[in-house]
Coordinates of C-alpha atoms in Angstrom, one line a residue:
X1 CA 88.6 9.6 60.5
X2 CA 88.5 12.1 57.2
X3 CA 84.5 13.9 56.7
X4 CA 82.9 12.8 53.5
X5 CA 81.8 15.4 51.2
X6 CA 78.5 14.6 49.9
X7 CA 76.5 16.8 47.7
X8 CA 72.8 16.7 48.4
X9 CA 70.4 17.9 45.8
X10 CA 67.6 20.2 46.6
X11 CA 65.1 17.8 45.6
X12 CA 62.0 19.3 47.6
X13 CA 63.2 22.3 45.9
X14 CA 63.7 20.9 42.2
X15 CA 63.0 24.4 40.6
X16 CA 65.3 26.5 42.8
X17 CA 65.5 30.3 43.8
X18 CA 68.5 31.0 42.4
X19 CA 68.7 29.2 39.0
X20 CA 68.9 25.3 38.2
X21 CA 69.0 22.9 40.5
X22 CA 70.2 23.6 43.6
X23 CA 73.1 21.8 45.6
X24 CA 73.7 21.7 48.7
X25 CA 77.1 20.6 50.1
X26 CA 77.2 18.8 53.4
X27 CA 79.8 17.6 55.4
X28 CA 79.4 15.0 57.4
X29 CA 81.4 12.4 59.2
X30 CA 81.6 9.0 58.6
X31 CA 81.3 7.8 62.1
X32 CA 77.7 6.5 62.9
X33 CA 74.9 9.6 62.8
X34 CA 74.4 11.3 65.7
X35 CA 70.6 12.0 66.7
X36 CA 69.5 13.8 69.8
X37 CA 65.5 13.4 70.6
X38 CA 64.3 15.9 73.3
X39 CA 60.4 16.1 74.4
X40 CA 61.3 18.6 77.5
X41 CA 60.1 21.7 76.7
X42 CA 62.8 24.7 77.0
X43 CA 62.0 27.8 79.7
X44 CA 59.6 29.9 79.3
X45 CA 61.9 32.5 76.5
X46 CA 61.5 33.2 73.4
X47 CA 63.2 31.0 70.7
X48 CA 62.3 32.9 68.2
X49 CA 61.5 37.2 68.4
X50 CA 58.6 38.2 66.4
X51 CA 58.0 41.3 65.1
X52 CA 55.1 43.4 63.5
X53 CA 56.3 45.4 61.0
X54 CA 53.0 46.6 59.7
X55 CA 49.4 46.1 61.4
X56 CA 45.9 47.1 59.6
X57 CA 45.2 50.3 59.8
X58 CA 42.1 49.9 61.5
X59 CA 43.4 47.8 64.6
X60 CA 41.1 47.6 67.6
X61 CA 41.7 49.5 70.8
X62 CA 40.9 47.2 73.4
X63 CA 41.5 47.1 77.3
X64 CA 43.2 44.3 79.1
X65 CA 43.3 44.5 82.4
X66 CA 45.8 42.3 84.6
X67 CA 44.0 39.8 85.9
X68 CA 43.3 39.9 90.0
X69 CA 44.8 36.9 92.7
X70 CA 43.0 35.7 94.9
X71 CA 45.3 33.4 96.1
X72 CA 48.7 33.9 98.9
X73 CA 51.8 35.5 97.7
X74 CA 52.3 36.4 94.3
X75 CA 50.0 35.2 91.0
X76 CA 51.4 32.1 89.1
X77 CA 51.7 34.1 86.2
X78 CA 50.4 37.2 84.1
X79 CA 47.7 36.1 81.7
X80 CA 46.6 39.3 80.9
X81 CA 50.3 40.4 79.2
X82 CA 50.3 37.1 77.5
X83 CA 46.7 37.9 75.9
X84 CA 47.5 41.5 75.0
X85 CA 50.7 40.4 73.6
X86 CA 49.1 37.7 71.6
X87 CA 45.9 40.0 70.5
X88 CA 48.7 42.6 69.6
X89 CA 51.3 40.3 67.8
X90 CA 47.8 39.7 65.3
X91 CA 47.9 43.5 63.6
X92 CA 44.2 43.3 63.9
X93 CA 44.8 44.9 68.1
X94 CA 45.7 48.1 69.8
X95 CA 46.2 47.0 73.3
X96 CA 45.8 50.0 75.7
X97 CA 49.3 50.9 78.0
X98 CA 48.5 49.8 81.6
X99 CA 49.1 53.4 82.6
X100 CA 46.2 54.0 80.4
X101 CA 43.7 52.0 82.3
X102 CA 41.0 54.2 84.3
X103 CA 40.8 51.0 86.5
X104 CA 41.3 47.3 87.6
X105 CA 38.2 45.7 87.6
X106 CA 38.2 41.6 87.9
X107 CA 36.2 38.9 86.5
X108 CA 32.6 39.7 88.3
X109 CA 32.9 43.5 89.1
X110 CA 30.1 45.6 86.5
X111 CA 32.2 48.0 84.9
X112 CA 31.6 51.6 84.6
X113 CA 31.0 51.8 80.6
X114 CA 31.7 55.4 80.7
X115 CA 34.9 55.4 82.1
X116 CA 36.2 52.9 79.9
X117 CA 34.6 54.7 76.6
X118 CA 36.8 57.9 77.6
X119 CA 39.7 55.6 77.2
X120 CA 39.4 55.1 73.4
X121 CA 38.6 51.3 74.2
X122 CA 35.9 49.3 72.3
X123 CA 36.3 46.3 74.2
X124 CA 37.0 45.0 78.1
X125 CA 38.6 42.3 79.1
X126 CA 39.0 41.6 82.8
X127 CA 39.5 38.1 85.1
X128 CA 40.7 36.7 87.9
X129 CA 42.8 33.9 88.8
X130 CA 42.1 31.5 92.4
X131 CA 43.7 28.8 93.8
X132 CA 42.0 25.1 93.0
X133 CA 42.8 21.7 94.3
X134 CA 46.0 21.0 92.5
X135 CA 46.0 24.3 90.6
X136 CA 44.3 27.3 89.8
X137 CA 40.8 28.4 88.3
X138 CA 41.0 31.2 86.1
X139 CA 37.8 33.0 84.8
X140 CA 37.4 35.9 82.3
X141 CA 35.0 38.2 80.9
X142 CA 34.8 40.1 77.5
X143 CA 32.8 43.5 77.8
X144 CA 31.6 45.3 74.3
X145 CA 32.0 49.2 75.6
X146 CA 29.8 50.5 73.0
X147 CA 27.3 48.4 73.6
X148 CA 27.3 47.8 76.9
X149 CA 27.4 44.4 76.8
X150 CA 28.8 41.3 78.3
X151 CA 30.1 39.2 74.9
X152 CA 31.5 36.1 76.4
X153 CA 33.4 34.6 79.1
X154 CA 34.0 31.3 81.1
X155 CA 36.6 29.4 83.6
X156 CA 38.5 26.8 83.6
X157 CA 41.0 24.9 85.7
X158 CA 44.6 25.5 84.9
X159 CA 48.3 24.3 86.7
X160 CA 51.5 26.4 86.5
X161 CA 52.6 24.3 83.3
X162 CA 49.7 25.0 81.3
X163 CA 49.0 29.0 82.4
X164 CA 50.4 30.0 78.7
X165 CA 48.1 27.9 77.2
X166 CA 45.2 29.2 79.2
X167 CA 46.0 32.9 78.4
X168 CA 46.4 31.7 74.4
X169 CA 43.0 30.0 74.1
X170 CA 41.9 33.1 75.7
X171 CA 43.4 35.3 73.2
X172 CA 41.9 32.6 70.8
X173 CA 37.9 33.4 72.4
X174 CA 38.6 36.9 72.2
X175 CA 39.4 37.1 68.8
X176 CA 36.8 35.1 67.7
X177 CA 34.1 37.0 69.5
X178 CA 35.0 39.9 68.3
X179 CA 35.9 39.0 64.8
X180 CA 34.3 36.1 63.6
X181 CA 37.0 33.7 63.3
X182 CA 39.0 31.4 65.0
X183 CA 42.1 32.0 67.2
X184 CA 45.6 30.5 66.1
X185 CA 47.6 32.2 69.0
X186 CA 47.2 28.4 70.9
X187 CA 48.7 26.1 68.3
X188 CA 51.9 25.6 67.4
X189 CA 54.8 26.2 64.7
X190 CA 58.0 23.4 63.4
X191 CA 61.1 24.9 61.9
X192 CA 64.4 23.7 60.8
X193 CA 67.4 25.8 62.4
X194 CA 70.5 25.2 61.2
X195 CA 73.6 26.5 62.8
X196 CA 77.8 26.3 62.8
X197 CA 80.4 26.6 60.7
X198 CA 80.6 24.7 56.9
X199 CA 81.9 20.8 58.3
X200 CA 80.5 21.5 61.6
X201 CA 77.4 22.3 60.7
X202 CA 74.3 21.2 63.1
X203 CA 70.1 20.2 61.8
X204 CA 67.3 21.2 64.4
X205 CA 63.8 20.5 63.9
X206 CA 62.4 22.2 66.5
X207 CA 58.8 22.9 67.9
X208 CA 57.6 26.9 69.2
X209 CA 54.7 28.5 70.9
X210 CA 52.4 30.4 67.7
X211 CA 54.6 33.1 69.7
X212 CA 57.9 32.0 69.7
X213 CA 58.0 30.3 72.8
X214 CA 58.7 27.1 75.0
X215 CA 61.0 25.6 72.2
X216 CA 61.5 21.7 71.6
X217 CA 63.8 20.0 69.5
X218 CA 62.3 16.7 68.3
X219 CA 65.1 16.0 65.9
X220 CA 68.9 16.8 66.0
X221 CA 71.7 16.0 63.5
X222 CA 74.7 16.8 62.1
X223 CA 73.1 15.5 58.4
X224 CA 70.4 18.0 56.7
X225 CA 66.4 17.7 57.5
X226 CA 64.1 18.8 55.3
X227 CA 60.5 19.6 54.7
X228 CA 58.8 19.0 57.9
X229 CA 54.8 18.3 57.7
X230 CA 52.4 17.9 60.3
X231 CA 49.6 15.5 60.4
X232 CA 45.9 16.5 60.9
X233 CA 46.1 15.7 64.4
X234 CA 48.9 17.8 65.8
X235 CA 50.3 15.0 67.3
X236 CA 52.5 13.8 64.0
X237 CA 55.1 15.8 62.0
X238 CA 56.7 14.1 58.4
X239 CA 59.6 15.5 57.5
X240 CA 63.2 14.2 55.3
X241 CA 66.1 12.9 56.8
X242 CA 70.0 12.4 55.3
X243 CA 71.0 9.8 57.8
X244 CA 71.9 7.3 55.6
X245 CA 75.1 7.4 53.7
X246 CA 74.2 9.1 50.4
X247 CA 70.3 8.6 50.7
X248 CA 67.1 10.1 52.4
X249 CA 64.5 8.7 54.1
X250 CA 60.8 10.1 54.9
X251 CA 60.1 9.7 58.7
X252 CA 56.7 10.0 60.9
X253 CA 57.7 11.8 64.3
X254 CA 55.2 11.4 67.5
X255 CA 55.9 14.3 69.5
X256 CA 53.8 12.8 72.3
X257 CA 55.3 9.3 72.5
X258 CA 59.1 10.6 71.3
X259 CA 59.1 7.2 69.0
X260 CA 59.4 7.7 65.1
X261 CA 59.2 5.6 62.2
X262 CA 61.4 5.2 58.6
X263 CA 58.0 4.9 56.6
X264 CA 60.2 5.4 53.1
X265 CA 63.5 5.5 51.8
X266 CA 64.0 3.8 47.8
X267 CA 66.7 4.4 46.0
X268 CA 67.3 8.1 44.4
X269 CA 64.8 11.2 45.2
X270 CA 62.9 10.5 48.7
X271 CA 60.8 14.0 49.0
X272 CA 58.3 16.7 50.1
X273 CA 55.9 14.2 52.7
X274 CA 52.3 15.9 53.0
X275 CA 49.4 14.4 55.1
X276 CA 46.4 13.9 53.6
X277 CA 43.0 15.9 56.0
X278 CA 42.3 12.2 56.8
X279 CA 45.3 11.4 58.4
X280 CA 45.5 7.9 56.6
X281 CA 47.7 8.7 53.6
X282 CA 51.0 10.8 52.5
X283 CA 51.6 12.5 49.3
X284 CA 55.3 12.6 48.4
X285 CA 57.8 12.6 45.2
X286 CA 60.1 9.8 44.3
X287 CA 62.0 9.4 42.0
X288 CA 62.9 5.5 42.0
X289 CA 61.1 4.6 38.4
X290 CA 63.2 6.6 36.5
X291 CA 61.5 11.1 36.6
X292 CA 60.6 12.6 39.9
X293 CA 56.8 11.7 40.2
X294 CA 53.9 12.1 42.3
X295 CA 53.0 9.0 44.7
X296 CA 50.3 8.5 47.6
X297 CA 51.0 5.5 50.3
X298 CA 49.4 4.5 53.5
X299 CA 51.1 6.3 56.4
X300 CA 52.2 3.3 57.3
X301 CA 54.5 2.8 54.3
X302 CA 52.3 0.2 52.4
X303 CA 50.4 0.6 49.3
X304 CA 52.3 2.8 47.5
X305 CA 51.2 4.4 44.4
X306 CA 51.8 6.5 41.7
X307 CA 49.7 9.6 40.3
X308 CA 51.9 11.3 38.0
X309 CA 53.8 10.1 34.6
X310 CA 55.8 11.7 32.3
X311 CA 59.7 13.3 31.7
X312 CA 58.4 16.0 33.3
X313 CA 60.1 17.1 36.9
X314 CA 56.4 16.9 39.7
X315 CA 56.9 17.5 43.1
X316 CA 55.8 19.5 46.2
X317 CA 52.4 17.7 46.6
X318 CA 49.9 19.1 49.1
X319 CA 46.5 17.9 49.8
X320 CA 43.5 20.3 48.8
X321 CA 41.3 17.3 50.2
X322 CA 41.2 13.7 50.7
X323 CA 40.5 13.5 47.2
X324 CA 42.8 16.1 45.1
X325 CA 46.6 17.0 45.0
X326 CA 48.1 19.8 43.9
X327 CA 51.7 19.9 42.8
X328 CA 54.2 22.2 41.1
X329 CA 55.5 20.6 37.3
X330 CA 57.7 21.9 34.9
X331 CA 55.5 19.8 32.2
X332 CA 54.3 23.2 30.5
X333 CA 58.1 24.5 30.2
X334 CA 58.6 26.8 33.5
X335 CA 57.1 25.3 37.3
X336 CA 53.7 25.9 37.6
X337 CA 51.2 24.7 40.1
X338 CA 48.5 21.3 38.6
X339 CA 45.3 19.7 40.3
X340 CA 45.0 16.2 39.8
X341 CA 42.7 13.5 41.6
X342 CA 44.3 11.9 44.0
X343 CA 43.6 8.8 42.5
X344 CA 45.5 9.8 39.1
X345 CA 44.4 10.7 35.9
X346 CA 44.8 13.9 34.2
X347 CA 46.2 17.3 35.7
X348 CA 44.5 20.7 35.3
X349 CA 46.6 24.1 35.5
X350 CA 46.2 26.5 37.9
X351 CA 48.2 28.8 37.8
X352 CA 49.3 31.3 34.6
X353 CA 50.9 34.6 36.2
X354 CA 54.3 34.9 35.3
X355 CA 56.7 31.9 34.3
X356 CA 57.7 30.6 37.7
X357 CA 55.3 29.7 40.4
X358 CA 56.0 27.0 42.6
X359 CA 56.0 25.3 46.2
X360 CA 52.3 25.2 47.0
X361 CA 50.4 25.8 50.1
X362 CA 46.8 25.6 50.7
X363 CA 43.9 27.2 53.2
X364 CA 42.4 24.9 55.7
X365 CA 39.2 25.6 53.7
X366 CA 40.6 24.9 50.4
X367 CA 39.2 28.2 49.0
X368 CA 43.3 30.0 48.6
X369 CA 46.6 28.4 47.6
X370 CA 49.3 30.5 48.8
X371 CA 52.9 29.7 46.5
X372 CA 56.0 31.0 45.6
X373 CA 55.9 33.3 42.7
X374 CA 59.0 34.2 40.8
X375 CA 59.3 37.9 38.8
X376 CA 62.2 40.2 38.4
X377 CA 62.4 41.7 41.3
X378 CA 62.8 37.9 42.8
X379 CA 61.0 35.1 44.6
X380 CA 57.9 36.6 46.8
X381 CA 55.4 34.4 48.6
X382 CA 51.6 35.1 46.2
X383 CA 47.8 33.8 46.5
X384 CA 45.5 32.7 44.4
X385 CA 41.6 32.3 45.2
X386 CA 40.6 28.5 43.2
X387 CA 37.2 29.8 42.5
X388 CA 37.6 33.1 41.0
X389 CA 41.4 32.9 39.7
X390 CA 42.3 36.4 41.2
X391 CA 45.9 36.2 41.8
X392 CA 47.9 38.5 44.3
X393 CA 51.2 39.0 45.6
X394 CA 51.6 39.2 49.3
X395 CA 55.5 39.7 50.1
X396 CA 58.0 42.3 49.0
X397 CA 60.9 40.2 49.3
X398 CA 63.3 38.7 47.2
X399 CA 63.7 35.0 48.3
X400 CA 60.4 34.1 50.3
X401 CA 59.8 30.6 50.1
X402 CA 58.2 27.7 51.8
X403 CA 54.7 29.4 53.1
X404 CA 52.8 27.8 55.5
X405 CA 48.9 28.2 55.9
X406 CA 47.7 29.3 59.8
X407 CA 45.2 26.9 60.7
X408 CA 42.7 29.6 60.9
X409 CA 43.5 30.3 57.2
X410 CA 44.3 34.1 58.1
X411 CA 48.1 34.7 58.3
X412 CA 50.9 32.8 55.7
X413 CA 54.1 31.7 57.8
X414 CA 57.1 31.8 55.3
X415 CA 61.3 31.6 55.4
X416 CA 63.3 34.0 53.7
X417 CA 66.3 35.6 54.0
X418 CA 67.8 39.6 55.6
X419 CA 71.3 40.3 55.3
X420 CA 72.2 37.1 54.1
X421 CA 70.7 35.2 57.2
X422 CA 67.6 32.7 56.7
X423 CA 64.7 34.4 59.0
X424 CA 61.1 33.7 59.0
X425 CA 58.0 35.8 57.5
X426 CA 54.6 36.2 58.4
X427 CA 51.5 38.2 56.4
X428 CA 47.8 37.9 56.7
X429 CA 45.6 37.1 53.8
X430 CA 45.2 40.2 52.7
X431 CA 48.6 41.5 52.8
X432 CA 47.4 44.4 55.5
X433 CA 49.4 42.5 58.6
X434 CA 53.7 41.2 58.4
X435 CA 55.4 40.1 61.1
X436 CA 59.2 39.6 60.9
X437 CA 60.5 36.4 63.0
X438 CA 64.0 36.2 64.0
X439 CA 65.7 33.2 65.9
X440 CA 67.1 34.7 68.8
X441 CA 70.5 32.1 68.6
X442 CA 71.7 33.8 65.5
X443 CA 71.3 30.5 63.6
X444 CA 69.8 30.2 60.3
X445 CA 66.0 29.3 60.3
X446 CA 63.8 27.7 57.0
X447 CA 61.4 25.3 56.4
X448 CA 58.5 26.6 58.8
X449 CA 55.0 24.3 59.4
X450 CA 52.3 26.1 61.2
X451 CA 50.5 23.4 62.9
X452 CA 46.9 22.5 62.8
X453 CA 44.4 22.8 65.8
X454 CA 44.8 19.8 67.9
X455 CA 42.3 17.7 67.9

């Protein structure tokens, strides 16, 4: 059977970064769709390689001592190495090299503060692991070297399967104790990877830990997968998939149960799903009534309500709070961002800087909006403070898109392009820290979404 060529409009990105309505030709088979769902995590290898390309000028020196092990044989894992790597990747910390450690105390030891001051460390993290019934117990202590005081510390039970998560949790505790901001190391990112030549494309919706490890494939298909969006509980993900012959559909998939449900598939465009903060509703962009407009519906697919009307293109809705939506519209001539009540009504314009502002994401506290800003130098990630209107360009690429806030609001994950290949980047809200994230199998990666904190 000969393959069928489908021209698929980029309905989630109608204000195309490369001009006009962007069309992607997807070569697909007339045979039944081949879908694969896998819920077994990969090995501990990194599916994404993360490199710090710019760190904060005032990175904090910290000594992270290898955790002691009181059991027989080898320790179940190197928790200290994972913690140190997390802190270093944040760009805010500069862990000491292990060869520069003056001693190797464990949890319960009284540190010799004078010795640690000589190393230049401002803080000291020590810990230990001991066997326990059906697993181990890990404990840690964080000391302020300059103040010669214990800042925080506790113990909890782990298994061989949860040791990496435990290390990320400790890194979160250290980050918050020192900076006063919740950490986001023990979270995940979702993204779409694309591999294969034209006519033999493979699209995968993948999950990985925030450090790029423990990858999972949620969905694999020869058909395009677009716009993954997390539910606020961190368990379900909504996305768009082309599994009918010519039509798109919005699905919600539960990653814990391995189940998924088709929520919506109207005639025309079905795109850009976004969960409300309370998890009860979805905002979407639909065109079945003619123009592309914003709609809201319950997560079970019922109670569909139209929010915007008119001939303009209204798309890319995201929630500011349970009562307010932000979306992209060309009603003023070019794409700009607008706010509207989730029950409908008059929309108010948010962005005025330049002729192209689209693809918004909102910080967890609702104070800041990040988006794609177009100018003479291409398309970069920018941010605007909703209260003051202060506008800042954060990245320096030429084709940056799909921004997504970390759950602590400190970093913005985004898609970009390097050497003709789709990759990811991350930038801090103040622009001082920049990360480069590359898929290790050589494929393209796009449409990133940072998970919320798991409830």
